[in-house]
mmCIF file of C-alpha atoms in Angstrom:
data_model
loop_
_atom_site.group_PDB
_atom_site.id
_atom_site.type_symbol
_atom_site.label_atom_id
_atom_site.label_comp_id
_atom_site.label_asym_id
_atom_site.label_seq_id
_atom_site.Cartn_x
_atom_site.Cartn_y
_atom_site.Cartn_z
ATOM 1 C CA MET A 60 -138.666 -50.039 34.087
ATOM 2 C CA LYS A 61 -141.464 -47.683 34.972
ATOM 3 C CA GLU A 62 -144.608 -49.443 36.053
ATOM 4 C CA PRO A 63 -147.410 -47.007 34.987
ATOM 5 C CA GLY A 64 -148.566 -47.641 31.465
ATOM 6 C CA SER A 65 -146.726 -50.947 31.096
ATOM 7 C CA LEU A 66 -146.489 -52.092 27.502
ATOM 8 C CA ARG A 67 -149.625 -50.266 26.466
ATOM 9 C CA PRO A 68 -148.806 -47.147 24.424
ATOM 10 C CA ARG A 69 -150.986 -44.167 25.205
ATOM 11 C CA ILE A 70 -153.162 -42.299 22.722
ATOM 12 C CA ARG A 71 -150.840 -39.302 22.963
ATOM 13 C CA CYS A 72 -148.656 -40.186 20.037
ATOM 14 C CA VAL A 73 -147.055 -38.627 17.014
ATOM 15 C CA ALA A 74 -148.602 -39.801 13.746
ATOM 16 C CA ARG A 75 -146.131 -39.986 10.896
ATOM 17 C CA ARG A 76 -146.395 -41.181 7.317
ATOM 18 C CA ALA A 77 -144.104 -43.914 6.055
ATOM 19 C CA ASP A 78 -144.547 -45.187 2.492
ATOM 20 C CA GLY A 79 -147.983 -43.636 2.427
ATOM 21 C CA VAL A 80 -149.165 -45.347 5.620
ATOM 22 C CA VAL A 81 -149.703 -43.578 8.932
ATOM 23 C CA ALA A 82 -147.585 -45.125 11.696
ATOM 24 C CA ALA A 83 -148.054 -43.943 15.263
ATOM 25 C CA VAL A 84 -145.005 -43.316 17.377
ATOM 26 C CA ALA A 85 -145.934 -43.758 21.032
ATOM 27 C CA ALA A 86 -143.977 -42.209 23.897
ATOM 28 C CA ALA A 87 -144.602 -44.983 26.411
ATOM 29 C CA THR A 88 -142.862 -47.219 28.890
ATOM 30 C CA LEU A 89 -142.368 -50.501 27.055
ATOM 31 C CA LEU A 90 -142.466 -53.198 29.662
ATOM 32 C CA ALA A 91 -143.504 -54.165 33.171
ATOM 33 C CA VAL A 92 -141.555 -57.282 34.018
ATOM 34 C CA SER A 93 -143.918 -58.683 36.637
ATOM 35 C CA VAL A 94 -146.926 -60.659 35.429
ATOM 36 C CA PRO A 95 -149.163 -61.371 38.447
ATOM 37 C CA ALA A 96 -151.840 -63.988 38.151
ATOM 38 C CA LEU A 97 -155.447 -62.896 38.274
ATOM 39 C CA ALA A 98 -156.665 -62.460 41.817
ATOM 40 C CA ALA A 99 -159.876 -61.036 43.167
ATOM 41 C CA PRO A 100 -159.228 -57.955 45.322
ATOM 42 C CA HIS A 101 -162.602 -58.140 47.041
ATOM 43 C CA PRO A 102 -162.598 -60.369 50.153
ATOM 44 C CA ALA A 103 -165.155 -63.119 50.109
ATOM 45 C CA ALA A 104 -168.227 -62.541 52.234
ATOM 46 C CA PRO A 105 -168.677 -65.091 55.039
ATOM 47 C CA ALA A 106 -170.374 -68.213 53.756
ATOM 48 C CA LYS A 107 -173.538 -69.285 55.453
ATOM 49 C CA ALA A 108 -172.646 -71.732 58.215
ATOM 50 C CA THR A 109 -174.779 -74.885 58.574
ATOM 51 C CA PRO A 110 -175.481 -75.473 62.279
ATOM 52 C CA PRO A 111 -176.351 -78.937 63.650
ATOM 53 C CA PRO A 112 -179.989 -79.904 63.098
ATOM 54 C CA ALA A 113 -180.805 -79.684 66.800
ATOM 55 C CA ALA A 114 -179.453 -76.127 66.964
ATOM 56 C CA GLN A 115 -181.819 -74.829 64.278
ATOM 57 C CA PRO A 116 -184.928 -73.313 65.939
ATOM 58 C CA ALA A 117 -188.260 -73.990 64.315
ATOM 59 C CA ALA A 118 -190.001 -71.011 62.785
ATOM 60 C CA GLN A 119 -192.564 -69.704 65.248
ATOM 61 C CA PRO A 120 -196.024 -68.666 64.095
ATOM 62 C CA GLY A 121 -196.152 -64.971 63.371
ATOM 63 C CA GLN A 122 -192.342 -64.605 63.191
ATOM 64 C CA PRO A 123 -190.659 -63.693 59.864
ATOM 65 C CA ASP A 124 -188.157 -66.072 58.337
ATOM 66 C CA GLN A 125 -184.495 -65.293 58.967
ATOM 67 C CA PRO A 126 -182.961 -63.180 56.139
ATOM 68 C CA PRO A 127 -180.543 -65.050 53.889
ATOM 69 C CA PRO A 128 -176.836 -64.234 54.164
ATOM 70 C CA PRO A 129 -175.307 -61.825 51.645
ATOM 71 C CA PRO A 130 -173.950 -63.374 48.419
ATOM 72 C CA ALA A 131 -170.272 -64.281 48.466
ATOM 73 C CA ALA A 132 -167.794 -62.458 46.272
ATOM 74 C CA LEU A 133 -165.707 -64.312 43.719
ATOM 75 C CA PRO A 134 -162.958 -66.198 45.615
ATOM 76 C CA PRO A 135 -159.292 -65.760 44.661
ATOM 77 C CA ALA A 136 -158.188 -67.685 41.571
ATOM 78 C CA ALA A 137 -156.154 -70.072 43.715
ATOM 79 C CA ARG A 138 -159.401 -71.329 45.307
ATOM 80 C CA LEU A 139 -161.271 -71.837 42.058
ATOM 81 C CA GLU A 140 -160.882 -75.493 41.257
ATOM 82 C CA GLY A 141 -162.592 -77.705 38.736
ATOM 83 C CA ASP A 142 -163.632 -77.287 35.120
ATOM 84 C CA ARG A 143 -167.172 -76.400 36.153
ATOM 85 C CA ILE A 144 -165.978 -73.112 37.678
ATOM 86 C CA HIS A 145 -163.238 -72.375 35.165
ATOM 87 C CA ASP A 146 -165.621 -72.823 32.261
ATOM 88 C CA GLY A 147 -168.282 -70.704 33.926
ATOM 89 C CA ILE A 148 -169.462 -67.772 31.792
ATOM 90 C CA VAL A 149 -168.589 -64.356 33.191
ATOM 91 C CA ALA A 150 -169.973 -62.259 30.307
ATOM 92 C CA VAL A 151 -171.616 -62.480 26.892
ATOM 93 C CA VAL A 152 -170.715 -59.965 24.177
ATOM 94 C CA ASP A 153 -172.961 -59.986 21.108
ATOM 95 C CA GLY A 154 -173.761 -63.644 21.794
ATOM 96 C CA ASP A 155 -170.100 -64.615 22.252
ATOM 97 C CA PRO A 156 -169.451 -65.959 25.789
ATOM 98 C CA ILE A 157 -166.366 -65.166 27.888
ATOM 99 C CA THR A 158 -165.442 -67.857 30.406
ATOM 100 C CA LEU A 159 -163.539 -67.476 33.649
ATOM 101 C CA ARG A 160 -160.729 -69.532 32.122
ATOM 102 C CA GLU A 161 -160.445 -67.020 29.251
ATOM 103 C CA LEU A 162 -160.555 -64.094 31.656
ATOM 104 C CA LYS A 163 -157.741 -65.559 33.752
ATOM 105 C CA ARG A 164 -155.616 -66.139 30.641
ATOM 106 C CA TYR A 165 -156.300 -62.568 29.516
ATOM 107 C CA GLY A 166 -155.095 -61.384 32.935
ATOM 108 C CA VAL A 167 -151.808 -63.275 32.525
ATOM 109 C CA ILE A 168 -151.049 -62.559 28.862
ATOM 110 C CA GLY A 169 -152.352 -59.007 29.015
ATOM 111 C CA ALA A 170 -150.790 -58.050 32.355
ATOM 112 C CA PRO A 171 -147.758 -56.203 30.925
ATOM 113 C CA PHE A 172 -150.093 -54.114 28.772
ATOM 114 C CA LEU A 173 -152.464 -53.139 31.573
ATOM 115 C CA PRO A 174 -152.252 -50.725 34.521
ATOM 116 C CA PRO A 175 -151.801 -52.453 37.902
ATOM 117 C CA ASP A 176 -155.212 -51.331 39.149
ATOM 118 C CA VAL A 177 -156.825 -53.174 36.224
ATOM 119 C CA ARG A 178 -154.791 -56.379 36.195
ATOM 120 C CA ASN A 179 -155.396 -56.954 39.940
ATOM 121 C CA ASP A 180 -159.171 -56.369 39.889
ATOM 122 C CA TYR A 181 -161.226 -59.061 38.177
ATOM 123 C CA ARG A 182 -164.139 -56.686 37.510
ATOM 124 C CA ALA A 183 -161.892 -54.074 35.877
ATOM 125 C CA LEU A 184 -160.088 -56.835 34.010
ATOM 126 C CA LEU A 185 -163.364 -58.097 32.599
ATOM 127 C CA GLU A 186 -164.301 -54.585 31.475
ATOM 128 C CA SER A 187 -160.933 -54.337 29.724
ATOM 129 C CA MET A 188 -161.475 -57.657 27.980
ATOM 130 C CA ILE A 189 -164.967 -56.617 26.871
ATOM 131 C CA GLU A 190 -163.607 -53.346 25.479
ATOM 132 C CA ARG A 191 -160.952 -55.246 23.550
ATOM 133 C CA LYS A 192 -163.603 -57.482 21.968
ATOM 134 C CA LEU A 193 -165.709 -54.474 21.027
ATOM 135 C CA LEU A 194 -162.713 -52.732 19.454
ATOM 136 C CA LYS A 195 -161.953 -55.798 17.335
ATOM 137 C CA SER A 196 -165.538 -55.720 16.151
ATOM 138 C CA GLU A 197 -165.146 -52.035 15.217
ATOM 139 C CA PHE A 198 -161.933 -52.786 13.318
ATOM 140 C CA GLU A 199 -163.811 -55.319 11.182
ATOM 141 C CA LYS A 200 -166.819 -53.045 10.764
ATOM 142 C CA ASN A 201 -164.664 -50.142 9.511
ATOM 143 C CA GLY A 202 -162.306 -52.236 7.393
ATOM 144 C CA ILE A 203 -159.306 -51.419 9.575
ATOM 145 C CA ASN A 204 -156.273 -53.667 9.529
ATOM 146 C CA ALA A 205 -152.557 -53.328 10.208
ATOM 147 C CA PRO A 206 -150.203 -55.414 8.046
ATOM 148 C CA ASP A 207 -146.914 -56.639 9.485
ATOM 149 C CA ASP A 208 -144.797 -53.896 7.886
ATOM 150 C CA MET A 209 -146.961 -51.214 9.484
ATOM 151 C CA VAL A 210 -146.667 -52.878 12.898
ATOM 152 C CA ASN A 211 -142.885 -53.110 12.501
ATOM 153 C CA ARG A 212 -142.688 -49.390 11.691
ATOM 154 C CA TYR A 213 -144.808 -48.658 14.753
ATOM 155 C CA ILE A 214 -142.518 -50.729 16.985
ATOM 156 C CA ASP A 215 -139.473 -49.012 15.465
ATOM 157 C CA GLY A 216 -141.059 -45.667 16.340
ATOM 158 C CA VAL A 217 -141.652 -46.776 19.925
ATOM 159 C CA LEU A 218 -138.035 -47.917 20.189
ATOM 160 C CA GLU A 219 -136.825 -44.588 18.807
ATOM 161 C CA GLU A 220 -138.918 -42.626 21.292
ATOM 162 C CA THR A 221 -137.774 -44.743 24.245
ATOM 163 C CA ARG A 222 -134.179 -45.127 23.006
ATOM 164 C CA GLN A 223 -134.232 -48.902 23.117
ATOM 165 C CA THR A 224 -133.082 -51.528 20.657
ATOM 166 C CA ARG A 225 -135.193 -54.378 19.386
ATOM 167 C CA ASP A 226 -132.820 -56.862 21.048
ATOM 168 C CA THR A 227 -133.267 -55.284 24.504
ATOM 169 C CA LEU A 228 -137.020 -55.136 23.985
ATOM 170 C CA GLN A 229 -137.166 -58.809 23.017
ATOM 171 C CA ALA A 230 -135.087 -59.712 26.076
ATOM 172 C CA GLU A 231 -137.438 -57.818 28.401
ATOM 173 C CA ILE A 232 -140.478 -59.411 26.775
ATOM 174 C CA ALA A 233 -138.974 -62.872 27.312
ATOM 175 C CA LYS A 234 -138.434 -62.048 30.998
ATOM 176 C CA SER A 235 -142.068 -61.047 31.365
ATOM 177 C CA GLY A 236 -143.287 -64.510 30.420
ATOM 178 C CA ILE A 237 -145.014 -63.546 27.162
ATOM 179 C CA THR A 238 -143.845 -64.342 23.655
ATOM 180 C CA TRP A 239 -142.738 -61.982 20.915
ATOM 181 C CA LYS A 240 -145.839 -63.085 18.986
ATOM 182 C CA ASP A 241 -148.069 -61.984 21.904
ATOM 183 C CA TYR A 242 -146.361 -58.604 21.959
ATOM 184 C CA PHE A 243 -146.450 -58.189 18.180
ATOM 185 C CA GLU A 244 -150.165 -58.971 17.999
ATOM 186 C CA ARG A 245 -150.922 -56.542 20.816
ATOM 187 C CA MET A 246 -148.990 -53.851 18.945
ATOM 188 C CA ARG A 247 -151.034 -54.687 15.850
ATOM 189 C CA GLU A 248 -154.156 -53.952 17.868
ATOM 190 C CA GLU A 249 -152.633 -50.649 19.030
ATOM 191 C CA VAL A 250 -151.972 -49.590 15.434
ATOM 192 C CA GLU A 251 -155.527 -50.521 14.502
ATOM 193 C CA ARG A 252 -156.865 -48.667 17.524
ATOM 194 C CA ILE A 253 -154.992 -45.526 16.507
ATOM 195 C CA GLN A 254 -156.418 -45.818 12.999
ATOM 196 C CA LEU A 255 -159.891 -46.093 14.523
ATOM 197 C CA ILE A 256 -159.250 -43.019 16.661
ATOM 198 C CA ASN A 257 -158.107 -41.085 13.600
ATOM 199 C CA LEU A 258 -161.209 -42.196 11.716
ATOM 200 C CA LEU A 259 -163.922 -41.703 14.339
ATOM 201 C CA ILE A 260 -162.662 -39.409 17.088
ATOM 202 C CA ARG A 261 -159.836 -37.090 16.061
ATOM 203 C CA SER A 262 -162.095 -34.817 14.001
ATOM 204 C CA ARG A 263 -164.349 -34.289 17.037
ATOM 205 C CA VAL A 264 -161.559 -32.752 19.097
ATOM 206 C CA ASN A 265 -160.763 -29.071 18.903
ATOM 207 C CA VAL A 266 -158.900 -26.682 21.191
ATOM 208 C CA PRO A 267 -159.732 -22.998 20.494
ATOM 209 C CA GLU A 268 -156.888 -20.498 20.789
ATOM 210 C CA GLU A 269 -158.604 -18.685 23.645
ATOM 211 C CA GLU A 270 -158.396 -21.885 25.734
ATOM 212 C CA VAL A 271 -154.721 -22.245 24.885
ATOM 213 C CA ARG A 272 -154.138 -18.646 25.929
ATOM 214 C CA LYS A 273 -156.034 -19.135 29.203
ATOM 215 C CA ALA A 274 -153.934 -22.238 29.977
ATOM 216 C CA TRP A 275 -150.813 -20.169 29.289
ATOM 217 C CA GLU A 276 -152.013 -17.443 31.655
ATOM 218 C CA ASP A 277 -152.907 -19.896 34.437
ATOM 219 C CA ASP A 278 -149.903 -22.234 34.295
ATOM 220 C CA PRO A 279 -147.001 -21.181 36.572
ATOM 221 C CA LYS A 280 -144.732 -23.246 34.335
ATOM 222 C CA TYR A 281 -144.580 -20.325 31.932
ATOM 223 C CA LEU A 282 -143.594 -17.737 34.532
ATOM 224 C CA GLU A 283 -140.069 -16.358 34.160
ATOM 225 C CA GLY A 284 -137.970 -14.503 36.691
ATOM 226 C CA GLU A 285 -135.828 -11.468 35.946
ATOM 227 C CA ARG A 286 -133.165 -12.224 33.339
ATOM 228 C CA LEU A 287 -129.913 -10.360 32.798
ATOM 229 C CA GLU A 288 -128.024 -10.159 29.527
ATOM 230 C CA VAL A 289 -124.392 -10.245 30.606
ATOM 231 C CA ALA A 290 -121.008 -9.563 29.033
ATOM 232 C CA ALA A 291 -117.649 -10.163 30.722
ATOM 233 C CA ILE A 292 -113.921 -9.535 30.360
ATOM 234 C CA PHE A 293 -111.598 -12.155 31.851
ATOM 235 C CA LEU A 294 -108.007 -11.178 32.689
ATOM 236 C CA PRO A 295 -105.999 -14.237 33.786
ATOM 237 C CA GLY A 296 -103.262 -14.045 36.399
ATOM 238 C CA PRO A 297 -102.556 -14.061 40.157
ATOM 239 C CA THR A 298 -105.110 -12.341 42.383
ATOM 240 C CA SER A 299 -103.092 -12.126 45.620
ATOM 241 C CA GLY A 300 -99.692 -10.940 46.762
ATOM 242 C CA GLU A 301 -97.519 -8.457 44.896
ATOM 243 C CA GLU A 302 -98.371 -9.951 41.479
ATOM 244 C CA GLY A 303 -102.042 -9.833 42.351
ATOM 245 C CA ALA A 304 -101.801 -6.111 43.172
ATOM 246 C CA LYS A 305 -100.194 -5.462 39.787
ATOM 247 C CA GLY A 306 -102.939 -7.510 38.104
ATOM 248 C CA ARG A 307 -105.660 -5.460 39.820
ATOM 249 C CA ASP A 308 -104.035 -2.190 38.684
ATOM 250 C CA ALA A 309 -104.030 -3.504 35.101
ATOM 251 C CA ALA A 310 -107.658 -4.589 35.465
ATOM 252 C CA ASP A 311 -108.639 -1.090 36.691
ATOM 253 C CA LYS A 312 -107.162 0.412 33.534
ATOM 254 C CA VAL A 313 -109.073 -2.074 31.378
ATOM 255 C CA ARG A 314 -112.285 -1.191 33.231
ATOM 256 C CA LYS A 315 -111.852 2.487 32.350
ATOM 257 C CA GLU A 316 -111.681 1.563 28.682
ATOM 258 C CA ALA A 317 -114.568 -0.856 29.075
ATOM 259 C CA LYS A 318 -116.817 1.878 30.463
ATOM 260 C CA ARG A 319 -116.306 3.787 27.201
ATOM 261 C CA ASP A 320 -116.590 0.790 24.861
ATOM 262 C CA PHE A 321 -117.009 -2.570 26.559
ATOM 263 C CA GLU A 322 -117.182 -4.592 23.345
ATOM 264 C CA ASP A 323 -113.931 -3.144 22.019
ATOM 265 C CA ALA A 324 -112.146 -3.641 25.362
ATOM 266 C CA ALA A 325 -113.309 -7.261 25.522
ATOM 267 C CA LYS A 326 -111.955 -7.995 22.075
ATOM 268 C CA LYS A 327 -108.607 -6.370 22.971
ATOM 269 C CA TYR A 328 -107.981 -7.704 26.500
ATOM 270 C CA SER A 329 -110.304 -10.558 27.423
ATOM 271 C CA LYS A 330 -109.068 -14.134 27.421
ATOM 272 C CA GLY A 331 -112.530 -15.529 27.982
ATOM 273 C CA PRO A 332 -114.372 -17.766 25.506
ATOM 274 C CA ALA A 333 -116.650 -14.937 24.318
ATOM 275 C CA ALA A 334 -113.893 -12.358 23.740
ATOM 276 C CA SER A 335 -114.334 -12.313 19.974
ATOM 277 C CA ASP A 336 -118.043 -11.581 20.464
ATOM 278 C CA GLY A 337 -117.401 -8.551 22.660
ATOM 279 C CA GLY A 338 -117.591 -10.666 25.829
ATOM 280 C CA ARG A 339 -121.346 -11.397 25.501
ATOM 281 C CA LEU A 340 -122.232 -14.455 27.564
ATOM 282 C CA GLY A 341 -126.001 -14.492 26.974
ATOM 283 C CA GLU A 342 -129.053 -14.274 29.259
ATOM 284 C CA PHE A 343 -129.150 -15.622 32.801
ATOM 285 C CA LYS A 344 -131.549 -15.635 35.716
ATOM 286 C CA ARG A 345 -130.260 -13.567 38.590
ATOM 287 C CA GLY A 346 -128.622 -15.889 41.095
ATOM 288 C CA SER A 347 -127.875 -18.633 38.581
ATOM 289 C CA MET A 348 -124.327 -17.639 37.602
ATOM 290 C CA ALA A 349 -120.958 -18.494 39.160
ATOM 291 C CA SER A 350 -120.141 -16.661 42.393
ATOM 292 C CA GLN A 351 -117.608 -14.230 40.850
ATOM 293 C CA TYR A 352 -120.217 -13.053 38.337
ATOM 294 C CA GLU A 353 -122.972 -12.730 40.948
ATOM 295 C CA LYS A 354 -120.605 -10.727 43.146
ATOM 296 C CA ALA A 355 -119.779 -8.382 40.253
ATOM 297 C CA LEU A 356 -123.436 -8.000 39.236
ATOM 298 C CA ALA A 357 -124.644 -7.005 42.718
ATOM 299 C CA GLY A 358 -126.175 -3.543 42.591
ATOM 300 C CA LEU A 359 -125.616 -3.016 38.862
ATOM 301 C CA GLY A 360 -128.284 -1.552 36.609
ATOM 302 C CA LYS A 361 -128.688 -1.720 32.860
ATOM 303 C CA GLY A 362 -125.496 -0.547 31.106
ATOM 304 C CA ASP A 363 -123.356 -0.555 34.289
ATOM 305 C CA VAL A 364 -119.819 -1.989 34.352
ATOM 306 C CA SER A 365 -118.494 -3.605 37.517
ATOM 307 C CA ASP A 366 -115.169 -3.071 39.276
ATOM 308 C CA PRO A 367 -112.669 -5.906 38.743
ATOM 309 C CA VAL A 368 -113.618 -8.926 40.872
ATOM 310 C CA ASP A 369 -111.142 -11.688 41.651
ATOM 311 C CA GLY A 370 -112.213 -15.218 40.935
ATOM 312 C CA PRO A 371 -110.865 -18.547 39.684
ATOM 313 C CA GLY A 372 -107.763 -17.861 37.576
ATOM 314 C CA GLY A 373 -107.836 -14.077 37.483
ATOM 315 C CA PHE A 374 -109.967 -10.934 37.448
ATOM 316 C CA TYR A 375 -113.450 -10.465 35.979
ATOM 317 C CA ILE A 376 -115.103 -7.275 34.752
ATOM 318 C CA VAL A 377 -118.832 -7.637 34.097
ATOM 319 C CA LYS A 378 -121.377 -5.494 32.262
ATOM 320 C CA VAL A 379 -125.185 -5.660 32.441
ATOM 321 C CA VAL A 380 -126.094 -5.295 28.775
ATOM 322 C CA ASP A 381 -129.855 -5.543 29.338
ATOM 323 C CA ILE A 382 -132.412 -6.438 32.012
ATOM 324 C CA LYS A 383 -135.576 -8.333 31.109
ATOM 325 C CA ALA A 384 -138.208 -7.971 33.785
ATOM 326 C CA SER A 385 -139.923 -10.977 35.320
ATOM 327 C CA GLY A 386 -143.103 -12.034 33.590
ATOM 328 C CA ARG A 387 -144.655 -14.760 31.531
ATOM 329 C CA LYS A 388 -142.849 -16.505 28.707
ATOM 330 C CA PRO A 389 -144.109 -15.006 25.414
ATOM 331 C CA PHE A 390 -147.286 -16.746 24.219
ATOM 332 C CA ASP A 391 -146.009 -17.139 20.658
ATOM 333 C CA GLN A 392 -143.036 -19.128 21.952
ATOM 334 C CA VAL A 393 -145.189 -21.720 23.736
ATOM 335 C CA LYS A 394 -148.398 -21.670 21.702
ATOM 336 C CA ASP A 395 -147.648 -24.718 19.534
ATOM 337 C CA GLU A 396 -146.284 -26.788 22.422
ATOM 338 C CA LEU A 397 -149.229 -25.957 24.668
ATOM 339 C CA SER A 398 -151.787 -26.483 21.883
ATOM 340 C CA LYS A 399 -150.468 -29.972 21.245
ATOM 341 C CA LYS A 400 -150.460 -30.809 24.961
ATOM 342 C CA LEU A 401 -154.084 -29.705 25.378
ATOM 343 C CA TYR A 402 -155.148 -31.435 22.167
ATOM 344 C CA ASP A 403 -153.582 -34.726 23.251
ATOM 345 C CA GLU A 404 -155.308 -34.494 26.632
ATOM 346 C CA ARG A 405 -158.695 -33.785 24.992
ATOM 347 C CA LEU A 406 -158.190 -36.609 22.511
ATOM 348 C CA GLU A 407 -157.497 -39.084 25.296
ATOM 349 C CA GLU A 408 -160.502 -37.879 27.295
ATOM 350 C CA ARG A 409 -162.755 -38.098 24.239
ATOM 351 C CA TYR A 410 -161.521 -41.599 23.427
ATOM 352 C CA LYS A 411 -162.168 -42.829 26.969
ATOM 353 C CA LYS A 412 -165.702 -41.429 26.872
ATOM 354 C CA TRP A 413 -166.329 -43.017 23.485
ATOM 355 C CA ALA A 414 -164.992 -46.393 24.627
ATOM 356 C CA LYS A 415 -167.078 -46.412 27.822
ATOM 357 C CA GLU A 416 -170.314 -45.025 26.365
ATOM 358 C CA ASP A 417 -170.666 -44.641 22.602
ATOM 359 C CA LEU A 418 -168.877 -47.874 21.690
ATOM 360 C CA ARG A 419 -171.251 -49.967 23.804
ATOM 361 C CA LYS A 420 -174.465 -48.524 22.416
ATOM 362 C CA ASP A 421 -174.354 -50.693 19.293
ATOM 363 C CA HIS A 422 -173.500 -53.931 21.114
ATOM 364 C CA HIS A 423 -175.333 -56.275 23.447
ATOM 365 C CA ILE A 424 -173.366 -56.972 26.627
ATOM 366 C CA VAL A 425 -174.434 -59.204 29.526
ATOM 367 C CA ASN A 426 -172.197 -59.223 32.609
ATOM 368 C CA LEU A 427 -172.643 -62.462 34.554
ATOM 369 C CA VAL A 428 -169.625 -62.308 36.819
ATOM 370 C CA ASP A 429 -171.693 -61.979 40.010
ATOM 371 C CA ASN A 430 -173.778 -65.019 39.053
ATOM 372 C CA LEU A 431 -170.581 -67.003 38.634
ATOM 373 C CA ALA A 432 -169.423 -65.775 42.029
ATOM 374 C CA LEU A 433 -172.513 -67.266 43.647
ATOM 375 C CA THR A 434 -171.921 -70.543 41.844
ATOM 376 C CA ALA A 435 -168.253 -70.588 42.886
ATOM 377 C CA ALA A 436 -169.114 -69.832 46.491
ATOM 378 C CA GLY A 437 -171.516 -72.760 46.619
ATOM 379 C CA SER A 438 -169.179 -75.254 44.987
#
């Protein structure tokens, strides 16, 4: 399974209507099987050592007191023992406290849904938990809810996009250490989050056509090399020895007819798969065809017909029907695809900004994690 993204579907999704209800279909990696326990990535600062009484010099008149040592960082979870620390408050959101015990549980249950850099950093994990609480408050405020049938349609859409079955998904979830109920409820939150995005954010995002055109002009992805429209006549038979010489003579005669009317000659003589279509094989980038075709095409211009070239199974006569110069893929062919890509990127950026800034303006948040760290270090 791919690690980035874990079970958390991204905002870039396809909204579709099922029985009058919008269900989001996320293109996301479904599961990260490892569920690491919460650990603090910041090493603890050295604790203040207590020297023997005789070793402590008395403060001399006129000399400043010694500065206190720096505060210790929160120790790893394995070192946090006792209910006093576990029940310590790390944050308060609108008067509702979050304890260290709750944060650690969120890190375990939520791990498959979170990026590795969040699940392994207690500060980032706390920010994630706070955001989740704020979102739930917004769901209630805006009357947003996702009934079970909507969540099931959402999960079905995810499975369709990732080509998984529900059985394989349930098996992977069981391996991760979380329950199907945990997963289902997290997907309910995702559906509600998408509804909130549609309600509050989607209308604020717009990508003008001039920006789409500029992205098309700047992106090398849309550059195309020279393309040749090719037709061919295939004459099966030996290509060496006495029989091969006879086959080449016959191929020379066919070439003479092909120079006058290639399409007619292909229909009469060719045994290739495109014979009935006048030998037309389609468009190809120069250098991308089989060696016998590339050999025949060397030095040919538009409308030219090659000499017979021997190759696998017989002789080949090739015509350059048309040459399309190198350039950029036509804008009209990529406009919709590129517009959607840019829109999805803007929508995700706008959501992140809203979640980090706008969402918090209407809520009272107190982060006490550093205070708890001092308490833990002294315990």
